[in-house]
Amino acid sequence: MDVDVHMQQKPIEPLSHTQPSNTPLNTIVVVGCGLYAWTVAACLARRLYKTPTKVMVVEELNAPVDNLGESTLPAIDYFHRVLGLTERQLMAVTKGTYKLATEYVLPDSTLAAETSQSNVFYHAMSPYGSVIDNIAFQHHLTKAKRAGVPIDLNRFSLPAAAAGKGKFGLPQAGAQNLPFSYAIHVDAKRYAAGMKDFAKKLGATSVVGEISAVKTVNIGSENDKQCTHIQSICLDNTQHISADLFIDCTAHSRLIDQALQVGFVDYSDYLPCDNSIQYVTDNKPKPKATTQINPNQAGFNLNFPLQAQTVNEYHYSSAHQTQEEALASLDLDSAALETVIFRQQKSQRVASFWVGNCVAMGDAAGSLGRIAASNFHLVQSAVLRLIDLLPDRSLNEHVECPSRDEYNNLCEEEYARVLDYHCAYFALLAREKAPIDSPFWRAQTQAKCPESLMHKMKLFEQTGRFPFYERETFSEKTWLSLFLGLGLWPKEYDRLLDVGQQNLQDSLDAFEQLAGLIDQISDKMPAHYHFLQQFCGAK
Amino acid sequence: MSQTGQIDTPARSVISMQEEKEKQKKQDMQDDSIKSIIIVGGGTAGWMTAAALSNLLTHTNITLIESDRIGTVGVGEATLPHLRYFIKRLGIDEQEFMRATNATYKTGIEFVNWGKVGDAYIHPFGDFGEPIKGIDFHHYYVKLRQNGHINPIGDYSLPVVASKAQKFDYPDTDERSILSTFSYAFHMDAGLFAKYLREYSTQRGVTRQEGIVTQVKQHQDSGFIQSVTLEDGTQLSADFFVDCSGFKGLLIEDCLNTGYDDWRHWLPCDRAIAIPCQANTPPLPYTRATAREAGWQWRIPLQNRVGNGHIYSSPYMDDNTALDILLKNLDGEPTAEPNFLRFTTGKRKKVWNKNCVAIGLSAGFLEPLESTSIHLIQLGIMKLLDFFPNKHCEAVRVDEYNRMMQLEFERLRDFLVLHYHATQRDDSDFWKYVRTMQLPQGLAHKIDLFKERGRVVQYTEGLFLKASWLAVYFGQGIIPKHYDWQLDALPIEQIKRRLDEVKSQVSLASAQMPMHAESLAKHCDLETGWQTPPPPANLSLYGC
């Protein structure tokens, strides 16, 4: 273990007021361990490489277990490029697989009949369909739907169609400019180890220990919590670690809540799943490039493949099932039982993401659950945002900090939009009746959802349009296919469709032409597991 | 595969049954659909609305009521690049439009004496440099400044450098070319534009009704507008009404009592005098806004004359002084009598109320400092078409429209307020007031964040994005304390070399462009214009 200059046996002097303002931070300390913490550290180390600011990680001993794996969003590609990492290497190192779509299983027959012939909706993260005669695809679809034509959305997206066939390929020049995007699934331990390795190569240091105390100082008026700053953290009652800026990546908000008492905004009314059981099973033959989501008794199942095995998560509400009942309901064999971990995580977010000189990211900032694969995405977004707004050393001298205000504004807006997306799953699935007949799902038919989501759904149903909200993580096209795929169709289509010469048959012909093309191209793609074997070191 | 193979194309017979069903449903839909629209008021707002509606709502009866006895406000008008998209959507040939309205090109606005007396900068329709290694260009610029290399940020913007040299050419459509880094708009005669669109609209079935509205009748239960009565007793009813009656808001205010938010404490100018004069030089490819003692003066070059106006705050200046100042600062002899105007900056509380939408000055008025008037008309029309209602005008639809327009007005307002507030001027009570006034919520934070960290508070929907805020910040002396920390890893020589390259690329590109007057003559000439068609239009201020 390297001895770091910032590890000191006694606390440093109170924050000095003689430091020149407008000088870069000396040290940023990331507290936590596992995938989120090391990703944050790696990104900081990469972007602040060769600058005077040093990055250090305090690896917490006895931290709660990490998730087994992560299902990601397509934006991770951008993040990896910012870090200068190549995808193929990453896939080999993390035993990852590809993700073309979220595979929603819609068990209720009426819902399935509403949306498609099959009871599975492959939700790809790129637009469905194409513009026909200058009018967006959705209007043609809605018109056909209103005329009673059965619609299978999956046929109008190349990634969705390919996902359904268990295929994967990279978008080729011959793909006629069909929209295409994908994300990945990774093994959490391996990914974390990779990031740790990467961060250390870029000069990040680390220290391991148990946090025994957090020393704070108030730089403003006595009672203002916003003015409380962290001066140092004490490890194992011996080492004191000080820094200009602390990032809390602990699972239990050790700094932001336990030390600074920021508190939480509770979302359990909207998102009632607060516990999960996670375990691995052997892969089914030819695993699809999807994350599958399936309603279950007291919540939902989520699973995705890694190269050798499948990660399974059952997210449930403890108000409806005890841990024993939940585990029993899964009926696992002994091999799977050995891999089981339990995680508790209420749906909530910290009341302030950045207080004083402490920023919460990952689990420390709260969680909205796993449906949208957004937790990891929000970490990436948070660290890039922090680098964008990185303050100078006067952070610990002045009460005001415009960077901090801006950071908090942006995070709040971002979380509100992502919250809507999570709630939409429950709201849409239980819109008319419970998808499975269980107390949990019956309760969802009456459940509350945020105003902003209500407005979005209502406006869409009435007009086929989306309200404009700033800071959406999921684009309008993604929302559109989510709504249609989960059975919410607008009452109106663009009136221009009836003004022009186009009749319904023209639209249907265009549908068939597009679906035929997608069918052809997806047929030619290699099987997902073949692709992994060939390019990503899978056995 | 089973999933994709399952649905065969339905057989023809099924289709015809479905088409029957669809026809039936369409009829059901049409029972609620709007069959007639009355637009009250001509002028730019009225005729732009009539033109767009008649182009897209071919089955709807559209009547526009206006009177030759009521003057319109539109004078020589400066526009934004978005207008190109609008006329394109109407299927109007851009060069024909330019001929019809005596238009010249515009690639920015020059602000004179704003930050302090003697300052001048151009807010261009284009960005400053490009991000390098994922870090915004202006951080490199700030680092360079801090190392003693001080030159205007405009040196890195092609539209700024070209404007100053009186150059203009169509932007390149190849995104890799530096010649693609700007967009353009027009200066035009708004009266001629309205006349042109009147012709366009009446050809597409719009009925023009001469007359003055004297009475408005509402439905008893709903309060929806039912009909309007003219001076001569003619009564006209419709399903939907558009109020383009100008400042007074004949329908939206006089009838529906919607209410108005007064923003004069932030934008204190409330008077204007407009006057055209002779042009003694070739037209400049930019608008000029010169700050005066209690307001500012505009200069808008047309093909045949120059439009001028002095906009001022009545508590700080009387009409005669304002007129004197204006007349002393004209390029040439006035060609008409001065036109005196009064207004209250602010916004109607709801621009859509019941079955009536206010478009134009009836919706609100922000002063013309950044040429936003026609843009707001265009936006009002486009959003109305996006959210076009049936007879019921359901609340969810109306709410969203109002929410979006409110957001746009507020964002424009804040950007305008910045121009007044970011100043060192203390040479008059007017400037002392605006320099120290209480800012709208959020604007102070925006300015602080830029001062501290060089970050522009960003939004996605909205007219003026990062490049515009940068132009005004740097142009009016708000310079960030520090650049992005990541630049500490780069030696200053390397940064200087890189920025010098950009600067010389810009000046080379400008040198190769033809003069504005030359391009104008070529594009507006019937013989030569068609040989160089304009580039595609889009809804961006900053080029492709």
Short mmCIF file of C-alpha atoms in Angstrom, two decimals, chain B residues 71-413:
data_model
loop_
_atom_site.label_atom_id
_atom_site.label_comp_id
_atom_site.label_asym_id
_atom_site.label_seq_id
_atom_site.Cartn_x
_atom_site.Cartn_y
_atom_site.Cartn_z
CA GLY B 71 -52.34 50.80 -38.94
CA THR B 72 -50.03 47.91 -38.20
CA VAL B 73 -46.97 48.09 -36.00
CA GLY B 74 -44.56 46.07 -38.13
CA VAL B 75 -41.92 48.32 -39.67
CA GLY B 76 -38.53 47.44 -41.04
CA GLU B 77 -38.13 44.14 -39.29
CA ALA B 78 -35.10 42.04 -38.42
CA THR B 79 -35.74 38.30 -38.23
CA LEU B 80 -34.09 35.09 -37.08
CA PRO B 81 -32.98 32.10 -39.18
CA HIS B 82 -36.09 30.18 -38.11
CA LEU B 83 -38.16 32.31 -40.48
CA ARG B 84 -36.49 30.55 -43.40
CA TYR B 85 -37.96 27.29 -42.16
CA PHE B 86 -41.39 28.88 -41.92
CA ILE B 87 -41.47 30.20 -45.47
CA LYS B 88 -40.00 26.95 -46.72
CA ARG B 89 -42.82 25.03 -45.04
CA LEU B 90 -45.30 27.28 -46.82
CA GLY B 91 -43.63 26.32 -50.06
CA ILE B 92 -42.49 29.88 -50.72
CA ASP B 93 -39.34 30.40 -52.75
CA GLU B 94 -36.85 32.25 -50.59
CA GLN B 95 -35.49 34.43 -53.34
CA GLU B 96 -38.98 35.40 -54.43
CA PHE B 97 -39.73 36.28 -50.81
CA MET B 98 -36.64 38.50 -50.73
CA ARG B 99 -37.65 40.33 -53.85
CA ALA B 100 -41.17 40.83 -52.53
CA THR B 101 -40.06 42.27 -49.18
CA ASN B 102 -36.93 44.24 -50.16
CA ALA B 103 -35.02 41.88 -47.91
CA THR B 104 -31.33 41.88 -47.15
CA TYR B 105 -29.32 39.19 -45.35
CA LYS B 106 -28.59 39.21 -41.66
CA THR B 107 -25.90 37.14 -39.92
CA GLY B 108 -26.00 38.82 -36.53
CA ILE B 109 -26.65 41.91 -34.46
CA GLU B 110 -24.03 44.47 -33.56
CA PHE B 111 -24.38 45.88 -30.05
CA VAL B 112 -22.76 49.27 -29.62
CA ASN B 113 -22.18 51.01 -26.26
CA TRP B 114 -23.80 48.29 -24.14
CA GLY B 115 -21.13 46.96 -21.79
CA LYS B 116 -19.73 50.48 -21.66
CA VAL B 117 -19.68 53.46 -23.97
CA GLY B 118 -17.27 52.76 -26.80
CA ASP B 119 -17.74 48.96 -26.74
CA ALA B 120 -19.04 47.03 -29.72
CA TYR B 121 -19.56 43.35 -30.36
CA ILE B 122 -21.57 41.17 -32.69
CA HIS B 123 -23.97 38.48 -31.50
CA PRO B 124 -23.69 36.17 -34.52
CA PHE B 125 -25.86 33.37 -35.89
CA GLY B 126 -23.07 30.96 -35.21
CA ASP B 127 -20.86 29.42 -32.55
CA PHE B 128 -17.38 30.40 -31.37
CA GLY B 129 -14.92 27.67 -32.28
CA GLU B 130 -15.62 24.01 -31.65
CA PRO B 131 -15.12 21.88 -28.55
CA ILE B 132 -11.61 20.42 -28.41
CA LYS B 133 -11.15 17.07 -26.64
CA GLY B 134 -14.65 17.33 -25.25
CA ILE B 135 -14.02 20.71 -23.61
CA ASP B 136 -15.86 23.78 -24.82
CA PHE B 137 -13.86 26.18 -26.93
CA HIS B 138 -14.39 29.19 -24.71
CA HIS B 139 -12.44 27.57 -21.85
CA TYR B 140 -9.36 27.55 -24.06
CA TYR B 141 -10.10 31.17 -24.90
CA VAL B 142 -10.33 32.07 -21.21
CA LYS B 143 -7.05 30.37 -20.45
CA LEU B 144 -5.42 32.29 -23.28
CA ARG B 145 -6.82 35.57 -21.94
CA GLN B 146 -5.50 34.79 -18.48
CA ASN B 147 -2.08 34.43 -20.05
CA GLY B 148 -2.25 37.90 -21.47
CA HIS B 149 -3.43 37.19 -25.00
CA ILE B 150 -6.52 39.37 -25.14
CA ASN B 151 -8.49 39.61 -28.34
CA PRO B 152 -12.27 39.53 -28.90
CA ILE B 153 -13.88 36.08 -28.95
CA GLY B 154 -15.55 37.18 -32.19
CA ASP B 155 -12.21 36.55 -33.94
CA TYR B 156 -13.07 32.84 -33.72
CA SER B 157 -16.49 33.16 -35.31
CA LEU B 158 -16.89 33.26 -39.07
CA PRO B 159 -20.20 35.18 -39.10
CA VAL B 160 -18.66 37.89 -36.88
CA VAL B 161 -15.57 38.34 -39.00
CA ALA B 162 -17.48 38.11 -42.27
CA SER B 163 -20.20 40.52 -41.09
CA LYS B 164 -17.66 43.13 -40.17
CA ALA B 165 -16.10 42.81 -43.60
CA GLN B 166 -19.61 43.14 -45.11
CA LYS B 167 -19.32 39.68 -46.62
CA PHE B 168 -22.12 37.23 -47.22
CA ASP B 169 -22.58 33.90 -48.90
CA TYR B 170 -24.90 30.97 -48.35
CA PRO B 171 -23.49 28.64 -45.67
CA ASP B 172 -21.99 25.38 -46.90
CA THR B 173 -24.03 22.23 -46.30
CA ASP B 174 -20.89 20.16 -45.67
CA GLU B 175 -20.64 20.02 -41.89
CA ARG B 176 -16.87 19.62 -42.01
CA SER B 177 -16.40 22.96 -43.74
CA ILE B 178 -15.89 26.09 -41.68
CA LEU B 179 -18.30 27.71 -44.14
CA SER B 180 -21.10 25.68 -42.53
CA THR B 181 -20.64 27.28 -39.11
CA PHE B 182 -23.34 29.91 -39.37
CA SER B 183 -26.89 30.47 -40.44
CA TYR B 184 -28.64 33.56 -41.66
CA ALA B 185 -31.89 35.48 -41.55
CA PHE B 186 -33.28 38.59 -43.20
CA HIS B 187 -34.02 42.21 -42.72
CA MET B 188 -37.33 42.83 -44.46
CA ASP B 189 -40.21 45.23 -44.89
CA ALA B 190 -42.85 43.71 -42.61
CA GLY B 191 -45.65 45.60 -44.36
CA LEU B 192 -44.70 44.04 -47.68
CA PHE B 193 -44.37 40.63 -46.02
CA ALA B 194 -47.94 40.86 -44.68
CA LYS B 195 -49.13 41.92 -48.13
CA TYR B 196 -47.36 38.98 -49.73
CA LEU B 197 -48.86 36.50 -47.25
CA ARG B 198 -52.30 38.07 -47.72
CA GLU B 199 -52.06 37.24 -51.39
CA TYR B 200 -50.81 33.74 -50.53
CA SER B 201 -53.59 33.10 -48.03
CA THR B 202 -56.50 34.38 -50.10
CA GLN B 203 -55.31 32.19 -52.97
CA ARG B 204 -55.63 29.26 -50.58
CA GLY B 205 -59.16 30.05 -49.62
CA VAL B 206 -58.83 32.46 -46.70
CA THR B 207 -61.64 35.02 -46.71
CA ARG B 208 -60.53 38.55 -45.95
CA GLN B 209 -63.28 40.50 -44.21
CA GLU B 210 -62.89 44.28 -44.09
CA GLY B 211 -64.19 45.71 -40.86
CA ILE B 212 -63.66 46.57 -37.22
CA VAL B 213 -64.82 44.25 -34.46
CA THR B 214 -67.12 46.09 -32.07
CA GLN B 215 -68.63 43.30 -30.07
CA VAL B 216 -67.65 39.78 -29.02
CA LYS B 217 -70.26 37.24 -27.94
CA GLN B 218 -69.57 34.26 -25.66
CA HIS B 219 -71.41 30.97 -25.14
CA GLN B 220 -73.44 31.23 -22.02
CA ASP B 221 -72.22 28.09 -20.26
CA SER B 222 -68.69 27.53 -21.45
CA GLY B 223 -67.63 31.14 -21.92
CA PHE B 224 -66.16 30.08 -25.26
CA ILE B 225 -66.23 32.78 -27.90
CA GLN B 226 -69.19 32.31 -30.18
CA SER B 227 -69.11 35.21 -32.59
CA VAL B 228 -67.82 38.67 -33.33
CA THR B 229 -69.88 41.58 -34.59
CA LEU B 230 -68.51 44.23 -36.93
CA GLU B 231 -69.30 47.95 -37.06
CA ASP B 232 -71.82 47.45 -39.83
CA GLY B 233 -73.67 44.82 -37.80
CA THR B 234 -72.28 41.80 -39.63
CA GLN B 235 -72.05 38.87 -37.24
CA LEU B 236 -69.45 36.18 -37.83
CA SER B 237 -69.22 33.00 -35.81
CA ALA B 238 -66.59 30.27 -35.71
CA ASP B 239 -65.42 27.25 -33.72
CA PHE B 240 -62.03 28.71 -32.96
CA PHE B 241 -60.56 32.21 -32.76
CA VAL B 242 -57.06 33.59 -33.12
CA ASP B 243 -56.46 36.98 -31.58
CA CYS B 244 -53.94 38.91 -33.69
CA SER B 245 -55.39 42.28 -32.74
CA GLY B 246 -52.12 43.61 -31.35
CA PHE B 247 -51.37 45.23 -28.00
CA LYS B 248 -55.00 45.64 -27.01
CA GLY B 249 -55.96 41.95 -27.20
CA LEU B 250 -59.52 42.42 -28.40
CA LEU B 251 -60.54 38.82 -27.71
CA ILE B 252 -58.03 37.45 -25.23
CA GLU B 253 -58.25 40.46 -22.91
CA ASP B 254 -61.25 42.68 -23.67
CA CYS B 255 -63.55 39.70 -23.89
CA LEU B 256 -61.92 36.88 -21.92
CA ASN B 257 -60.17 39.02 -19.26
CA THR B 258 -57.15 36.75 -19.27
CA GLY B 259 -54.80 39.14 -17.48
CA TYR B 260 -51.30 40.35 -18.23
CA ASP B 261 -47.98 40.05 -16.40
CA ASP B 262 -46.22 43.41 -16.49
CA TRP B 263 -42.45 43.01 -16.85
CA ARG B 264 -41.53 46.70 -17.02
CA HIS B 265 -39.50 46.46 -13.83
CA TRP B 266 -37.11 44.22 -15.76
CA LEU B 267 -37.55 45.63 -19.24
CA PRO B 268 -38.36 49.28 -18.60
CA CYS B 269 -38.55 50.53 -22.20
CA ASP B 270 -42.18 51.30 -23.05
CA ARG B 271 -42.07 53.72 -26.01
CA ALA B 272 -40.70 53.58 -29.50
CA ILE B 273 -40.41 55.93 -32.45
CA ALA B 274 -39.86 54.38 -35.86
CA ILE B 275 -38.72 56.20 -38.97
CA PRO B 276 -37.22 55.04 -42.28
CA CYS B 277 -34.45 56.94 -44.00
CA GLN B 278 -32.47 56.90 -47.20
CA ALA B 279 -29.63 54.45 -47.54
CA ASN B 280 -26.37 56.13 -48.45
CA THR B 281 -24.17 53.03 -48.28
CA PRO B 282 -24.53 49.43 -49.40
CA PRO B 283 -26.65 47.47 -46.85
CA LEU B 284 -24.76 45.90 -43.94
CA PRO B 285 -25.41 42.18 -43.37
CA TYR B 286 -26.30 42.76 -39.73
CA THR B 287 -28.66 44.72 -37.52
CA ARG B 288 -27.21 47.42 -35.28
CA ALA B 289 -28.49 48.15 -31.78
CA THR B 290 -26.87 51.24 -30.28
CA ALA B 291 -27.47 51.88 -26.59
CA ARG B 292 -28.66 55.42 -25.85
CA GLU B 293 -29.16 57.37 -22.66
CA ALA B 294 -32.49 55.75 -21.74
CA GLY B 295 -32.89 52.93 -24.23
CA TRP B 296 -31.42 52.09 -27.59
CA GLN B 297 -31.68 52.71 -31.29
CA TRP B 298 -32.11 50.12 -34.01
CA ARG B 299 -30.80 50.25 -37.53
CA ILE B 300 -32.16 47.76 -40.04
CA PRO B 301 -30.85 47.90 -43.60
CA LEU B 302 -33.27 47.04 -46.41
CA GLN B 303 -32.50 46.93 -50.12
CA ASN B 304 -33.90 50.37 -50.78
CA ARG B 305 -33.77 52.18 -47.43
CA VAL B 306 -32.82 51.88 -43.78
CA GLY B 307 -35.34 51.25 -41.02
CA ASN B 308 -34.61 53.09 -37.77
CA GLY B 309 -36.19 53.33 -34.41
CA HIS B 310 -35.52 54.62 -30.95
CA ILE B 311 -36.89 52.59 -28.10
CA TYR B 312 -36.86 54.21 -24.68
CA SER B 313 -38.27 54.27 -21.21
CA SER B 314 -40.83 57.02 -20.59
CA PRO B 315 -40.00 57.56 -16.90
CA TYR B 316 -36.46 58.40 -17.99
CA MET B 317 -36.99 60.26 -21.26
CA ASP B 318 -39.70 62.36 -22.92
CA ASP B 319 -40.91 61.89 -26.48
CA ASN B 320 -39.33 65.05 -27.89
CA THR B 321 -35.86 64.27 -26.57
CA ALA B 322 -36.22 60.75 -27.91
CA LEU B 323 -37.20 62.04 -31.33
CA ASP B 324 -34.30 64.50 -31.36
CA ILE B 325 -31.82 61.75 -30.58
CA LEU B 326 -33.27 59.55 -33.31
CA LEU B 327 -33.24 62.25 -35.96
CA LYS B 328 -29.66 63.22 -35.13
CA ASN B 329 -28.53 59.66 -35.65
CA LEU B 330 -29.86 58.74 -39.07
CA ASP B 331 -27.75 57.69 -42.06
CA GLY B 332 -29.73 59.79 -44.51
CA GLU B 333 -32.83 61.90 -45.01
CA PRO B 334 -36.01 60.52 -43.41
CA THR B 335 -38.42 59.14 -46.00
CA ALA B 336 -41.58 59.20 -43.85
CA GLU B 337 -43.09 60.80 -40.79
CA PRO B 338 -42.08 59.36 -37.40
CA ASN B 339 -44.40 56.68 -36.04
CA PHE B 340 -44.91 56.83 -32.25
CA LEU B 341 -45.65 53.57 -30.43
CA ARG B 342 -46.48 52.68 -26.83
CA PHE B 343 -46.34 49.29 -25.19
CA THR B 344 -45.99 47.43 -21.94
CA THR B 345 -43.36 44.72 -21.84
CA GLY B 346 -44.78 41.53 -20.43
CA LYS B 347 -46.90 38.54 -21.28
CA ARG B 348 -50.52 37.52 -21.31
CA LYS B 349 -51.14 35.18 -18.36
CA LYS B 350 -52.44 32.51 -20.71
CA VAL B 351 -51.85 32.82 -24.41
CA TRP B 352 -54.49 30.16 -25.03
CA ASN B 353 -57.73 30.66 -23.15
CA LYS B 354 -60.89 28.65 -23.93
CA ASN B 355 -61.24 28.57 -27.74
CA CYS B 356 -58.98 31.52 -28.37
CA VAL B 357 -55.24 31.70 -28.95
CA ALA B 358 -53.38 34.99 -28.89
CA ILE B 359 -50.58 35.26 -31.42
CA GLY B 360 -48.33 38.28 -31.86
CA LEU B 361 -48.44 41.37 -29.66
CA SER B 362 -51.73 40.25 -28.11
CA ALA B 363 -49.77 37.36 -26.55
CA GLY B 364 -47.14 39.59 -25.07
CA PHE B 365 -44.37 41.94 -25.95
CA LEU B 366 -40.66 41.61 -25.39
CA GLU B 367 -38.75 44.42 -26.89
CA PRO B 368 -37.14 43.87 -30.29
CA LEU B 369 -33.55 43.90 -29.03
CA GLU B 370 -32.93 40.35 -30.26
CA SER B 371 -35.50 40.26 -33.08
CA THR B 372 -37.76 37.86 -31.26
CA SER B 373 -41.19 39.24 -32.22
CA ILE B 374 -41.63 37.32 -35.46
CA HIS B 375 -40.03 34.28 -33.92
CA LEU B 376 -42.66 34.26 -31.17
CA ILE B 377 -45.40 34.53 -33.78
CA GLN B 378 -43.92 31.64 -35.68
CA LEU B 379 -43.56 29.55 -32.54
CA GLY B 380 -47.14 30.30 -31.50
CA ILE B 381 -48.39 29.13 -34.89
CA MET B 382 -46.25 26.01 -35.06
CA LYS B 383 -47.18 24.90 -31.56
CA LEU B 384 -50.83 25.59 -32.32
CA LEU B 385 -50.62 23.29 -35.32
CA ASP B 386 -48.82 20.68 -33.22
CA PHE B 387 -51.53 20.80 -30.59
CA PHE B 388 -54.42 21.65 -32.86
CA PRO B 389 -57.58 20.97 -30.87
CA ASN B 390 -61.09 19.84 -31.53
CA LYS B 391 -64.03 22.00 -30.49
CA HIS B 392 -63.61 21.12 -26.83
CA CYS B 393 -60.06 22.46 -26.43
CA GLU B 394 -59.34 19.91 -23.68
CA ALA B 395 -57.46 21.26 -20.69
CA VAL B 396 -54.43 18.97 -20.99
CA ARG B 397 -53.71 20.28 -24.48
CA VAL B 398 -54.24 23.93 -23.62
CA ASP B 399 -52.14 23.59 -20.47
CA GLU B 400 -49.20 22.16 -22.35
CA TYR B 401 -49.36 24.91 -24.98
CA ASN B 402 -49.47 27.60 -22.32
CA ARG B 403 -46.68 25.97 -20.33
CA MET B 404 -44.40 25.84 -23.35
CA MET B 405 -45.09 29.41 -24.42
CA GLN B 406 -44.58 30.64 -20.89
CA LEU B 407 -41.22 28.87 -20.74
CA GLU B 408 -40.14 30.39 -24.04
CA PHE B 409 -41.21 33.91 -23.09
CA GLU B 410 -39.42 33.71 -19.76
CA ARG B 411 -36.23 32.39 -21.28
CA LEU B 412 -36.21 35.11 -23.90
CA ARG B 413 -36.96 37.70 -21.25
#
